[in-house]
CSV table of C-alpha atoms and ligand atoms in Angstrom, one decimal:
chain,number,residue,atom,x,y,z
A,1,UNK,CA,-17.3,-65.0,-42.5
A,2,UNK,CA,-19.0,-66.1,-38.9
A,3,UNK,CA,-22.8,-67.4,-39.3
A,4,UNK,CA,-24.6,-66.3,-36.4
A,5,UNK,CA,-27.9,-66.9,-35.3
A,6,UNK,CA,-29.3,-64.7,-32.7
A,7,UNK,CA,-32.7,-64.9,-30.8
A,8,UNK,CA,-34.5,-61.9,-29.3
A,9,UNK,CA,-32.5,-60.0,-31.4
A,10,UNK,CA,-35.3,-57.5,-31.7
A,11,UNK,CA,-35.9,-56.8,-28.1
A,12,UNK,CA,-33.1,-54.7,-25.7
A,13,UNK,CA,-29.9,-56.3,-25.2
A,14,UNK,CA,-30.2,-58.7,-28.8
A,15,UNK,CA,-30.6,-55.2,-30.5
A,16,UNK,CA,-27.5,-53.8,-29.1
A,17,UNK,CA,-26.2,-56.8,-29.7
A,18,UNK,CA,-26.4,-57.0,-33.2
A,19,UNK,CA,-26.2,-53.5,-33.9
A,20,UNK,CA,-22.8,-53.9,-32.4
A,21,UNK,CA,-22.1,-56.7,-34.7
A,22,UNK,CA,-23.2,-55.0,-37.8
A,23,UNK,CA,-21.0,-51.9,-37.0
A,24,UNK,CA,-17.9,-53.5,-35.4
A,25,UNK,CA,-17.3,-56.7,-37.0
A,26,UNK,CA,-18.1,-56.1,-40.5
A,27,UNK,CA,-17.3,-60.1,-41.2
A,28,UNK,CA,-20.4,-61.6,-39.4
A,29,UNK,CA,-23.7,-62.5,-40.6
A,30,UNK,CA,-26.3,-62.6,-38.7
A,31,UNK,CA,-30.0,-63.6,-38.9
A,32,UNK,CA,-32.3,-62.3,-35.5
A,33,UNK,CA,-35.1,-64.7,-35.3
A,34,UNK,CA,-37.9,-62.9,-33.0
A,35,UNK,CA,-41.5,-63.1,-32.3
A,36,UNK,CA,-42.1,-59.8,-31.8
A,37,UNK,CA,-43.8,-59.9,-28.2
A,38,UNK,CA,-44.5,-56.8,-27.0
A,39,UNK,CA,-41.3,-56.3,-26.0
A,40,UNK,CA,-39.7,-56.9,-29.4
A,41,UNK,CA,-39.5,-53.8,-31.8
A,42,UNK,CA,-37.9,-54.0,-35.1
A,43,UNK,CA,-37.7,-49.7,-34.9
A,44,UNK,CA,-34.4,-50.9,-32.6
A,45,UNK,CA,-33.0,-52.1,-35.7
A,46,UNK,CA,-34.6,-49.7,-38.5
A,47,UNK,CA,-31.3,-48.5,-39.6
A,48,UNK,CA,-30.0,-52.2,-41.0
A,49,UNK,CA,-32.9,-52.6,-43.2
A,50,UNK,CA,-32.0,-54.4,-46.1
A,51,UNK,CA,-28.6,-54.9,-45.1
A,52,UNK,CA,-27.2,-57.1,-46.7
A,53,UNK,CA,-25.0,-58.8,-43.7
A,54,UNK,CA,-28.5,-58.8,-41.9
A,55,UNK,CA,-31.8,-60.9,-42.1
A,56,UNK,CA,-34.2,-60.9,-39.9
A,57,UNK,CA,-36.9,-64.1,-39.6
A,58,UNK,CA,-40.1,-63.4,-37.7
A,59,UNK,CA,-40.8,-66.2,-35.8
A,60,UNK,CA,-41.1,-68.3,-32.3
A,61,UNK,CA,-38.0,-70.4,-30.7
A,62,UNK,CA,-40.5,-73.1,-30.1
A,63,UNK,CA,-40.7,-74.0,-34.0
A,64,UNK,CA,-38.2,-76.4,-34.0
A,65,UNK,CA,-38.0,-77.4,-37.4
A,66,UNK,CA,-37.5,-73.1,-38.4
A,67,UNK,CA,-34.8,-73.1,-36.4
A,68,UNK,CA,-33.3,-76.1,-38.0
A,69,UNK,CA,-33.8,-74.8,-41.5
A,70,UNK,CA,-32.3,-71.6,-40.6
A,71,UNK,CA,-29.5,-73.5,-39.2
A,72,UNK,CA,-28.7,-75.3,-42.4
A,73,UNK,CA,-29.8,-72.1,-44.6
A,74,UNK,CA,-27.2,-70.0,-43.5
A,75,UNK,CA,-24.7,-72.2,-42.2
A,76,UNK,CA,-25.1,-71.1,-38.7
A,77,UNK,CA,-21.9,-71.7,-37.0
A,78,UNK,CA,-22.8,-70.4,-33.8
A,79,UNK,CA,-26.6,-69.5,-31.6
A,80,UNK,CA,-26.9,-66.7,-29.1
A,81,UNK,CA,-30.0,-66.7,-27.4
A,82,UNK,CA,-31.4,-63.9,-26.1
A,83,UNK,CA,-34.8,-64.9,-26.5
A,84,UNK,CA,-37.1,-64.7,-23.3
A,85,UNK,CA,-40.2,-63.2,-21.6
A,86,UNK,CA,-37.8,-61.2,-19.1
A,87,UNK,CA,-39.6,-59.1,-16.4
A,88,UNK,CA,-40.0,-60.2,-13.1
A,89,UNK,CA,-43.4,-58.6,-12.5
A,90,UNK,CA,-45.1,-60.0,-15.3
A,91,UNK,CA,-43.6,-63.4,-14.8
A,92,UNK,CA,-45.5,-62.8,-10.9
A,93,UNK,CA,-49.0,-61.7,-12.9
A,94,UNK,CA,-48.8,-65.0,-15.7
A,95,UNK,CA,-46.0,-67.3,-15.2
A,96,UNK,CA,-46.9,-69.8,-18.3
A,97,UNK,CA,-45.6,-67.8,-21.3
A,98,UNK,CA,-42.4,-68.0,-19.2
A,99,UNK,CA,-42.7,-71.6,-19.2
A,100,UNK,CA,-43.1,-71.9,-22.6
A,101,UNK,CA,-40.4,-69.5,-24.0
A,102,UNK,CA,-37.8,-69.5,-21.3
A,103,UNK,CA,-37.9,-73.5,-20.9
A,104,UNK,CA,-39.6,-75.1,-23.8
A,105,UNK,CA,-38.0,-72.8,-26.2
A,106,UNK,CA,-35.1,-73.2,-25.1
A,107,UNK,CA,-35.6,-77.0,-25.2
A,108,UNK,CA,-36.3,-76.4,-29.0
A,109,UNK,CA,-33.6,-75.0,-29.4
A,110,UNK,CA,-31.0,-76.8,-28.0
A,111,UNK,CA,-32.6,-80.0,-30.1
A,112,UNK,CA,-32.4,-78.4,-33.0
A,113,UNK,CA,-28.5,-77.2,-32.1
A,114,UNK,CA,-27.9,-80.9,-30.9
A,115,UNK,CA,-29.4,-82.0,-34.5
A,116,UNK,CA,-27.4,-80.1,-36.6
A,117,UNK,CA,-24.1,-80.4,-34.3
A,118,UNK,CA,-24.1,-76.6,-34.3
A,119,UNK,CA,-20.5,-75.3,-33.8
A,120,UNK,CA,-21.6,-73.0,-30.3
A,121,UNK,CA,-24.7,-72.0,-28.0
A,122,UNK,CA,-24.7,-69.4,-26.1
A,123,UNK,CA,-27.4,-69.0,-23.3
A,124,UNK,CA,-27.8,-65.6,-22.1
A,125,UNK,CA,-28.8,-65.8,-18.6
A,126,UNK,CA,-29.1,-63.9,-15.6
A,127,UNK,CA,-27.5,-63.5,-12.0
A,128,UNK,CA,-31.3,-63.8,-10.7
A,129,UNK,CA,-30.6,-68.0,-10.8
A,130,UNK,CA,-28.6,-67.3,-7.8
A,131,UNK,CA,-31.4,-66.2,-5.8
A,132,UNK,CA,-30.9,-63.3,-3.3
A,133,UNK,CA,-28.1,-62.1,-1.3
A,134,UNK,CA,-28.3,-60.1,2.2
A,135,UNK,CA,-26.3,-57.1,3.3
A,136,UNK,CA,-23.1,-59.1,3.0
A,137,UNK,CA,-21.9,-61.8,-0.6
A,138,UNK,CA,-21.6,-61.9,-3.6
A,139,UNK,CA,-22.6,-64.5,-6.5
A,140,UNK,CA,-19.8,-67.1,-8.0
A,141,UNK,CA,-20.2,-69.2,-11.0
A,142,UNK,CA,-20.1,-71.7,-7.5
A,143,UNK,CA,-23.2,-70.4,-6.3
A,144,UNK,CA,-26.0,-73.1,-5.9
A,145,UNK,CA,-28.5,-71.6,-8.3
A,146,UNK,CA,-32.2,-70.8,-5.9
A,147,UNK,CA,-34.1,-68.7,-8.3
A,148,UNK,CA,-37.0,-66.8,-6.5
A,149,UNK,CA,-39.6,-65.8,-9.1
A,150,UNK,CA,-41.1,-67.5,-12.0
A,151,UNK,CA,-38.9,-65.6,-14.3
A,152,UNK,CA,-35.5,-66.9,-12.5
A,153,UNK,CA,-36.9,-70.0,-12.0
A,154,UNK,CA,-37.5,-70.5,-15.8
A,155,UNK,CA,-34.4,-69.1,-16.6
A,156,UNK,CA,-32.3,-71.7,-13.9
A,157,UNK,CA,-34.4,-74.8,-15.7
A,158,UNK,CA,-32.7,-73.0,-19.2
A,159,UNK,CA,-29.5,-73.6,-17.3
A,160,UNK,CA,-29.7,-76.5,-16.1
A,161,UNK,CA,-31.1,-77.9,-19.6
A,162,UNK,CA,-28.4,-76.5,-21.4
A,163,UNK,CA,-25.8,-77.9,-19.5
A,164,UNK,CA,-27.7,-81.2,-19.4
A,165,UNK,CA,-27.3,-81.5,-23.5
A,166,UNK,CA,-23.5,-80.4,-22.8
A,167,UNK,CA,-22.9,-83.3,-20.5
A,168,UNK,CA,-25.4,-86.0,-22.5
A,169,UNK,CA,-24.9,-85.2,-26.3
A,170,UNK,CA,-21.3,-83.2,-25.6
A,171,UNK,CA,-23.5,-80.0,-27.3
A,172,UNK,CA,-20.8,-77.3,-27.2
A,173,UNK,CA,-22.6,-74.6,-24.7
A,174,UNK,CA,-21.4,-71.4,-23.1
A,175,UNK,CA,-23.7,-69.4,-20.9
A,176,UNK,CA,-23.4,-65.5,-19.3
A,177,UNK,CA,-25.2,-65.0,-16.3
A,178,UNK,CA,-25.5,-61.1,-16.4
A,179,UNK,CA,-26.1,-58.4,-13.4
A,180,UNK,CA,-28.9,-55.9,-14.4
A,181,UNK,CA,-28.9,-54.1,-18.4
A,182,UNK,CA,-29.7,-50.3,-19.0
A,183,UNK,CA,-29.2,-48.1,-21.9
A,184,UNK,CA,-30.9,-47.5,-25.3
A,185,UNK,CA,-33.9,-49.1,-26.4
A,186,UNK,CA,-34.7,-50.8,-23.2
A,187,UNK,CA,-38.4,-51.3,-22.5
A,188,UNK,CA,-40.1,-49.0,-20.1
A,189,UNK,CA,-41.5,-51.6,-17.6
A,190,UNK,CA,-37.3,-52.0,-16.3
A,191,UNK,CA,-36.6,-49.6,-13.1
A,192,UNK,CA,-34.3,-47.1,-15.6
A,193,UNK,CA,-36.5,-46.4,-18.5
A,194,UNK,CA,-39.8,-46.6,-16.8
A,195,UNK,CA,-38.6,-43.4,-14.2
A,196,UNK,CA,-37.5,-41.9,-16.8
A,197,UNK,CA,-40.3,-41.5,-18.9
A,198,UNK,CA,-42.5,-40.7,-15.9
A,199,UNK,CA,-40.3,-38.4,-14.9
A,200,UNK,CA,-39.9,-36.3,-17.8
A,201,UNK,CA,-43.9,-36.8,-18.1
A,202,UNK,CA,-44.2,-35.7,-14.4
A,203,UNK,CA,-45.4,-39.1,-13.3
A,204,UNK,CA,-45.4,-40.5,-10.1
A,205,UNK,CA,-42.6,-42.7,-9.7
A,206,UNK,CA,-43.3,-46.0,-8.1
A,207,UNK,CA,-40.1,-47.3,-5.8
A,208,UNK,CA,-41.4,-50.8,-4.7
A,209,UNK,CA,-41.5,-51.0,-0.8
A,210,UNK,CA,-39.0,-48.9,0.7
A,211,UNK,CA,-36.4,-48.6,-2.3
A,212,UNK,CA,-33.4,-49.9,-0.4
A,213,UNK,CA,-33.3,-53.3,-2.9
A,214,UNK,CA,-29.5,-53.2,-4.3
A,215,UNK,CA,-28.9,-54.3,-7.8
A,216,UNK,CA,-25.5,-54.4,-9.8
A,217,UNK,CA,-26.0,-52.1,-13.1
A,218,UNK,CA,-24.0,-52.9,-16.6
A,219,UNK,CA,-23.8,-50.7,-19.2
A,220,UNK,CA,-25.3,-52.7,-22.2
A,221,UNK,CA,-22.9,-52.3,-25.0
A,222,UNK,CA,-20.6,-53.7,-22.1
A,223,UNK,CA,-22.4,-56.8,-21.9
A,224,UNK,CA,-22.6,-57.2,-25.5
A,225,UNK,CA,-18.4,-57.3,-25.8
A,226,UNK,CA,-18.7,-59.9,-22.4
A,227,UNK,CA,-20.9,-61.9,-24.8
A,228,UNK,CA,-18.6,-61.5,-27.9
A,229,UNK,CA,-15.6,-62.4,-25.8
A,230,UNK,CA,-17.4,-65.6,-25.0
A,231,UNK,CA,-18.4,-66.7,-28.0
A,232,UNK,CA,-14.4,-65.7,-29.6
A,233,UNK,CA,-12.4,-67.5,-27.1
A,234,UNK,CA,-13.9,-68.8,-24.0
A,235,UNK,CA,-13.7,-73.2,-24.0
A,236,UNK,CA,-17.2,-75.2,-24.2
A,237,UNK,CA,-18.7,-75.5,-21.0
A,238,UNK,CA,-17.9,-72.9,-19.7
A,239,UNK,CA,-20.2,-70.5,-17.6
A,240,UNK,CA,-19.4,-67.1,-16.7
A,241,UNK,CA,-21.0,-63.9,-14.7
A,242,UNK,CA,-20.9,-60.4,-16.2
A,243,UNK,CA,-21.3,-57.3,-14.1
A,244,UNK,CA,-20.7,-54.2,-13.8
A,245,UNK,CA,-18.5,-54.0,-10.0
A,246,UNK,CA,-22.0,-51.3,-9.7
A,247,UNK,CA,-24.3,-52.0,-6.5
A,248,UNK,CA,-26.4,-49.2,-6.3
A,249,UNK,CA,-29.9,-49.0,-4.3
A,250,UNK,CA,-33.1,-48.4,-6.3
A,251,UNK,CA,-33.4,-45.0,-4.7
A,252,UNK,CA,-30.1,-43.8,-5.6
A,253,UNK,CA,-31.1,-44.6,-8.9
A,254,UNK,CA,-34.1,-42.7,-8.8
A,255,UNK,CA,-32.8,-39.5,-7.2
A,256,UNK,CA,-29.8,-39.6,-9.8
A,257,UNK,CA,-32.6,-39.5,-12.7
A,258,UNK,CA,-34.6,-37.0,-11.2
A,259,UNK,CA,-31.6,-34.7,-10.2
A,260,UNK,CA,-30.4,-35.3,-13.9
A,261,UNK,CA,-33.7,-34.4,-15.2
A,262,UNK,CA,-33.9,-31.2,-12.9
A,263,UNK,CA,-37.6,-33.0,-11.4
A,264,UNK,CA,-38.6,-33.0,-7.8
A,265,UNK,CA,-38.0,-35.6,-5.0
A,266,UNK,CA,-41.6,-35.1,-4.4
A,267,UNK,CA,-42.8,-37.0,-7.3
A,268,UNK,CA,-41.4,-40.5,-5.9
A,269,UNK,CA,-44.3,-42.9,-4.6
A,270,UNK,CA,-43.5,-45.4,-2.3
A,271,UNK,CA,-45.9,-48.3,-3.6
A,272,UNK,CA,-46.7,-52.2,-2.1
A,273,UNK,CA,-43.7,-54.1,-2.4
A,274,UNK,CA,-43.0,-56.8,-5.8
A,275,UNK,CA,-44.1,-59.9,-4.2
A,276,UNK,CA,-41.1,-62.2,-2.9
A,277,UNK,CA,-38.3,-59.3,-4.0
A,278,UNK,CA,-34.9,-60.2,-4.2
A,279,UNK,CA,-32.7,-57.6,-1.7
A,280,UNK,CA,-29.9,-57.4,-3.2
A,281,UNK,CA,-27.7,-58.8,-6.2
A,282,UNK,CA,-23.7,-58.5,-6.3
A,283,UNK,CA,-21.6,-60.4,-8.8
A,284,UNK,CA,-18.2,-61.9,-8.9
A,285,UNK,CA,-17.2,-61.1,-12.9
A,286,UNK,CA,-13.4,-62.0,-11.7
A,287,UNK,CA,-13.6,-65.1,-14.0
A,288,UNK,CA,-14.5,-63.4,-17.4
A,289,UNK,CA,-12.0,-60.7,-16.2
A,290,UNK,CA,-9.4,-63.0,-16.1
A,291,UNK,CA,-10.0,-66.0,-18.5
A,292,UNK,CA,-11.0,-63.6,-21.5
A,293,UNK,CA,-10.0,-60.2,-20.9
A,294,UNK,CA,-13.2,-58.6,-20.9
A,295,UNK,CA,-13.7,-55.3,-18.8
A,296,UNK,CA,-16.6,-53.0,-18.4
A,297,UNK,CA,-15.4,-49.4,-20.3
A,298,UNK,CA,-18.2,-47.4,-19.8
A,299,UNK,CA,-18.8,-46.0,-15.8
A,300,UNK,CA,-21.8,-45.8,-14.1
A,301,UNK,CA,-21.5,-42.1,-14.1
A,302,UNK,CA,-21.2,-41.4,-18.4
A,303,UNK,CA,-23.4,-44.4,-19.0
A,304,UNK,CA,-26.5,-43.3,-17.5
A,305,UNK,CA,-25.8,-39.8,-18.8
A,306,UNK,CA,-25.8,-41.8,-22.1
A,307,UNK,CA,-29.3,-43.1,-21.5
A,308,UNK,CA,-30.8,-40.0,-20.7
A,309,UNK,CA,-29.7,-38.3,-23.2
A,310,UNK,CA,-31.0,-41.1,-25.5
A,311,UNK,CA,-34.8,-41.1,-24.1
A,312,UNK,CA,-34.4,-37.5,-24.4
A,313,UNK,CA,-33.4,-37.7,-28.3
A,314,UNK,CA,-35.7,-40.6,-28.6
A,315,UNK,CA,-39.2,-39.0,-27.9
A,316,UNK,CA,-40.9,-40.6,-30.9
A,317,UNK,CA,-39.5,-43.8,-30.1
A,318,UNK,CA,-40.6,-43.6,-26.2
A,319,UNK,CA,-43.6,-42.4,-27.0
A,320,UNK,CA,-44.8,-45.3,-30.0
A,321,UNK,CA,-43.6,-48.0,-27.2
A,322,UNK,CA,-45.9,-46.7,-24.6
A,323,UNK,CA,-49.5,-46.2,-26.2
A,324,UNK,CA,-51.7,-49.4,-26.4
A,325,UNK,CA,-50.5,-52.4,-24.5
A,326,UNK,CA,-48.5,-50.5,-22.2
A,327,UNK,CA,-51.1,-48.7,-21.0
A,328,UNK,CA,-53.3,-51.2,-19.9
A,329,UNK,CA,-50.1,-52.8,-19.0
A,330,UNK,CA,-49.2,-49.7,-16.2
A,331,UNK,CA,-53.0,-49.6,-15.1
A,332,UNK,CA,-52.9,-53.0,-13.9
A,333,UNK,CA,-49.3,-53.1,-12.5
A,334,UNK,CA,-49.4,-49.7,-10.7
A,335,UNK,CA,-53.3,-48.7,-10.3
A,336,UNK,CA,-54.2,-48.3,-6.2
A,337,UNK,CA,-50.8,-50.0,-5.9
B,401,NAD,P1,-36.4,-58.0,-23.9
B,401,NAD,O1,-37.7,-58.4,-23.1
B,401,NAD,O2,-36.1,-56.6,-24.2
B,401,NAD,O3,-36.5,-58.8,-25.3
B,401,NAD,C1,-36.8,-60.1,-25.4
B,401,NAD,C2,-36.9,-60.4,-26.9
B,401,NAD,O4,-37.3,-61.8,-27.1
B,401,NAD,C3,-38.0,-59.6,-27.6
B,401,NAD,O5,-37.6,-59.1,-28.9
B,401,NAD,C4,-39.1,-60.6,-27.9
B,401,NAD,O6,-40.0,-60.4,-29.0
B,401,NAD,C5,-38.3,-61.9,-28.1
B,401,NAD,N1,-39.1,-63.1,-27.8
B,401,NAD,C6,-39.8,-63.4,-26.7
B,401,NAD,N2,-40.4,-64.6,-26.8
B,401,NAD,C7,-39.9,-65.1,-28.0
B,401,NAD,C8,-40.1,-66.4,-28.6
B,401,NAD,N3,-40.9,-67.3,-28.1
B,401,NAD,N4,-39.5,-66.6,-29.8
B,401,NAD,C9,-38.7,-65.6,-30.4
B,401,NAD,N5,-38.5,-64.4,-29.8
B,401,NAD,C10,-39.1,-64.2,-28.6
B,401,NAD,O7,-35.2,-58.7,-23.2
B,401,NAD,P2,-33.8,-58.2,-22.8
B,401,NAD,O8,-33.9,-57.4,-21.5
B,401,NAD,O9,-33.1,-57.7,-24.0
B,401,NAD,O10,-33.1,-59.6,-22.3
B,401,NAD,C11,-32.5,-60.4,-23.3
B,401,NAD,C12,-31.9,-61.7,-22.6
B,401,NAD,O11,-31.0,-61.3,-21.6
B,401,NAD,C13,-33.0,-62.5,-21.8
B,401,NAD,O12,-32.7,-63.8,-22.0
B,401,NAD,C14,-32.8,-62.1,-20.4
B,401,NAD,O13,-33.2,-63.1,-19.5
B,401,NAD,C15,-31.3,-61.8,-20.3
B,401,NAD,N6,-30.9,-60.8,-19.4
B,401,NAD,C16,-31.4,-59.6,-19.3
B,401,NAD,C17,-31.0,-58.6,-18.4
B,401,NAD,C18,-31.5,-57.3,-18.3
B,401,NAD,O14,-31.2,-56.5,-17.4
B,401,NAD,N7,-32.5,-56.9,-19.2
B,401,NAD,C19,-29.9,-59.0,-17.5
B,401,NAD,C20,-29.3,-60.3,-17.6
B,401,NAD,C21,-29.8,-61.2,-18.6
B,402,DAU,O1,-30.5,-59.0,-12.7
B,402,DAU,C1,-30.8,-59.2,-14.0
B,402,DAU,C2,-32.2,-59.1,-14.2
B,402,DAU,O2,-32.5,-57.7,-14.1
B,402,DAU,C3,-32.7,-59.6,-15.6
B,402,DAU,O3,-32.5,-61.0,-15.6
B,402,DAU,C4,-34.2,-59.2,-15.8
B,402,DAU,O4,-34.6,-59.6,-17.1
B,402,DAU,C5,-34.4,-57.8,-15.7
B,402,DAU,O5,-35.8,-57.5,-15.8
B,402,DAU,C6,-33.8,-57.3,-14.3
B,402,DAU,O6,-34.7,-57.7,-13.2
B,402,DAU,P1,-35.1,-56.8,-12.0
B,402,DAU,O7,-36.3,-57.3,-11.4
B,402,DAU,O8,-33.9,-56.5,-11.1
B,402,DAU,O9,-35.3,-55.4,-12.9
B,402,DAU,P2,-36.5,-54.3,-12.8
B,402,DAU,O10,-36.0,-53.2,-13.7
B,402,DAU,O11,-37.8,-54.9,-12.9
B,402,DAU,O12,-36.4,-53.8,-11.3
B,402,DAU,C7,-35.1,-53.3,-10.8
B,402,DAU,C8,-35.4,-52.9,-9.3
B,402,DAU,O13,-36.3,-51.8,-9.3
B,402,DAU,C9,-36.1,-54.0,-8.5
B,402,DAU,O14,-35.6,-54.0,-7.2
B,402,DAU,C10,-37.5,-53.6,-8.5
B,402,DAU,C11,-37.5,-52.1,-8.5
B,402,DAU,N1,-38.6,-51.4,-9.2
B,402,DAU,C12,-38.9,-51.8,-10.5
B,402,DAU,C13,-39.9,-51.2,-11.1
B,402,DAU,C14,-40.3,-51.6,-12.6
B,402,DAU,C15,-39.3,-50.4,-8.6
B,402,DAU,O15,-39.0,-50.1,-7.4
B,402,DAU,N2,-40.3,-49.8,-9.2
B,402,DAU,C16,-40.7,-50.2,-10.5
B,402,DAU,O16,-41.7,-49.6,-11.0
């Protein structure tokens, strides 16, 4: 039986993560050790309660010496973090909590993996390191990494560090650098879930600047299996991008929701631009494809009909995420924007 110690697991992708974990590889287990930000809900996991291939550990990545007792507790053989402040908006409002969870808690974690000559780490990054592309490009594990906000920044210094205890203590690392996530349980501050919700509410939608910003969207049950593959076969050292071959512009996105929804065009608000916004993101995935076999299996097309279909079972979930902090969280963000 595989050991595996996963951080963030109560947020978006780690909950998908480990749900798929839990369901499809019944030989794993796996403790999530999660602060429980805001953005970290243990209702994403409600159904593994008491488990008994499951534990969950409420706690912070920058406690060093819990990570290293967890380590040895349940002979961890392999770390995925997942753990991270992750949206770019917020990381504009208050960049230091992204300092000290992206960076230093990484840091903490990687001494604590170096310490206890942990079998793997896997860092589960993004394809905002890169930086941004213009109408023409595409990102390559080659790409010089030129991170634009606070959030990419601090998730490039991860990089860097983790590769840095690769090359100085020979720490066996992998790390995913992943296009943008939707689907169940994602938070509504991302693009997808927040239209949604406004939509179905008849909100205003607010499309930042004029909504032509391209991004590359990946189902995320499909970057779960990318990571999976990784952590099964891929060498030590290695880096790899995961996308979805998906560019679509914000608006697209948008009108696709509404027009799914049966809502007006009318309700979209073009609003002042995010400070500094990347244009557009495209990623090469040909390496993963290739090296480990992974594909994407779900389409654009049946994946978002998948995630509307999931806010629109979900109702009591949607609507226990958005009362208290995300309230005054929207006010600030999107009042006389
Ligand atoms: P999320 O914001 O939904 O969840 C983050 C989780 O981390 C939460 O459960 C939170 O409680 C936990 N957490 C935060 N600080 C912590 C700390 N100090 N100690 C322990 N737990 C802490 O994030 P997500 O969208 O699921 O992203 C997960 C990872 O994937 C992140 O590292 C992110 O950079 C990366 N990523 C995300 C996307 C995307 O589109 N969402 C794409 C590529 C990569
Ligand atoms: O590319 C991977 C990254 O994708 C991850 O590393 C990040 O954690 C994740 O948050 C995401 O970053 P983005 O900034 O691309 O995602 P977000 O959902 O915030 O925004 C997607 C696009 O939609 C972006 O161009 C900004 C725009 N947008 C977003 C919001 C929330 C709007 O126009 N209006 C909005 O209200």
């Amino acid at each position: 039986m595989k050991s595996i110690l996963v951080t963030g697991g109560a947020g978006f992708i780690g909950s998908n993560f480990i749900r798929m974990m839990l369901t499809e590889y019944p030989d794993c287990f796996v403790v999530n050790l999660d602060k429980l930000t805001y953005a970290g809900n243990l209702e994403n996991l409600a159904e593994f309660r008491g488990h008994n291939q499951y534990r969950f550990v409420h706690g912070d990545i920058c406690d060093g010496a819990l990570v290293g007792r967890l380590i040895d507790e349940h002979h961890i053989d392999a770390l995925v973090n997942f753990a991270a402040e992750t949206h770019v908006d917020r990381s504009i409002a208050g960049p230091q909590v992204f300092i000290d969870t992206n960076v230093t808690g990484t840091l903490c974690l990687l001494e604590a993996a170096r310490d206890k000559n942990l079998g793997r780490f896997l860092q589960v990054s993004t394809d905002e390191v890169y930086g941004a592309l213009g109408a023409e490009g595409i990102f390559t594990e080659q790409t010089p990494l030129s991170p634009n906000s606070p959030y990419s920044a601090s998730k490039a210094a991860a990089d860097h560090l983790v590769r840095a205890f690769g090359h100085t203590w020979g720490l066996r690392y992998n790390i995913t650098r992943c296009s943008n996530n939707y689907g169940p349980y994602q938070f509504p501050e991302k693009l997808i879930p927040l239209m949604i919700h406004n939509a179905l509410h008849d909100k205003e939608l607010p499309v930042y600047g004029d909504g032509l910003q391209v991004r590359d969207w990946l189902y995320v049950h499909d970057h779960c299996t990318a990571i999976w593959r990784v952590l099964e076969q891929a060498p030590p050292g290695e880096i790899y991008n995961v996308g979805g071959c998906n560019e679509k512009t914000n608006l697209e996105i948008v009108n696709l929701i509404l027009s799914r929804l049966g809502k007006p065009q009318t309700l979209i608000r073009h609003v002042k631009d995010r400070p500094g916004h990347d244009r557009r993101y495209a990623i090469d995935a040909g390496k993963i494809m290739r090296q480990l076999g992974w594909q994407p299996s779900v389409t654009f097309e049946q994946g978002i009909a998948r995630t509307i279909d999931w806010y629109l079972r979900s109702d009591q979930w949607l609507a226990s995420v958005v009362s208290g902090e995300y309230q005054c969280y929207y006010e600030k963000m999107y009042r006389n924007r």
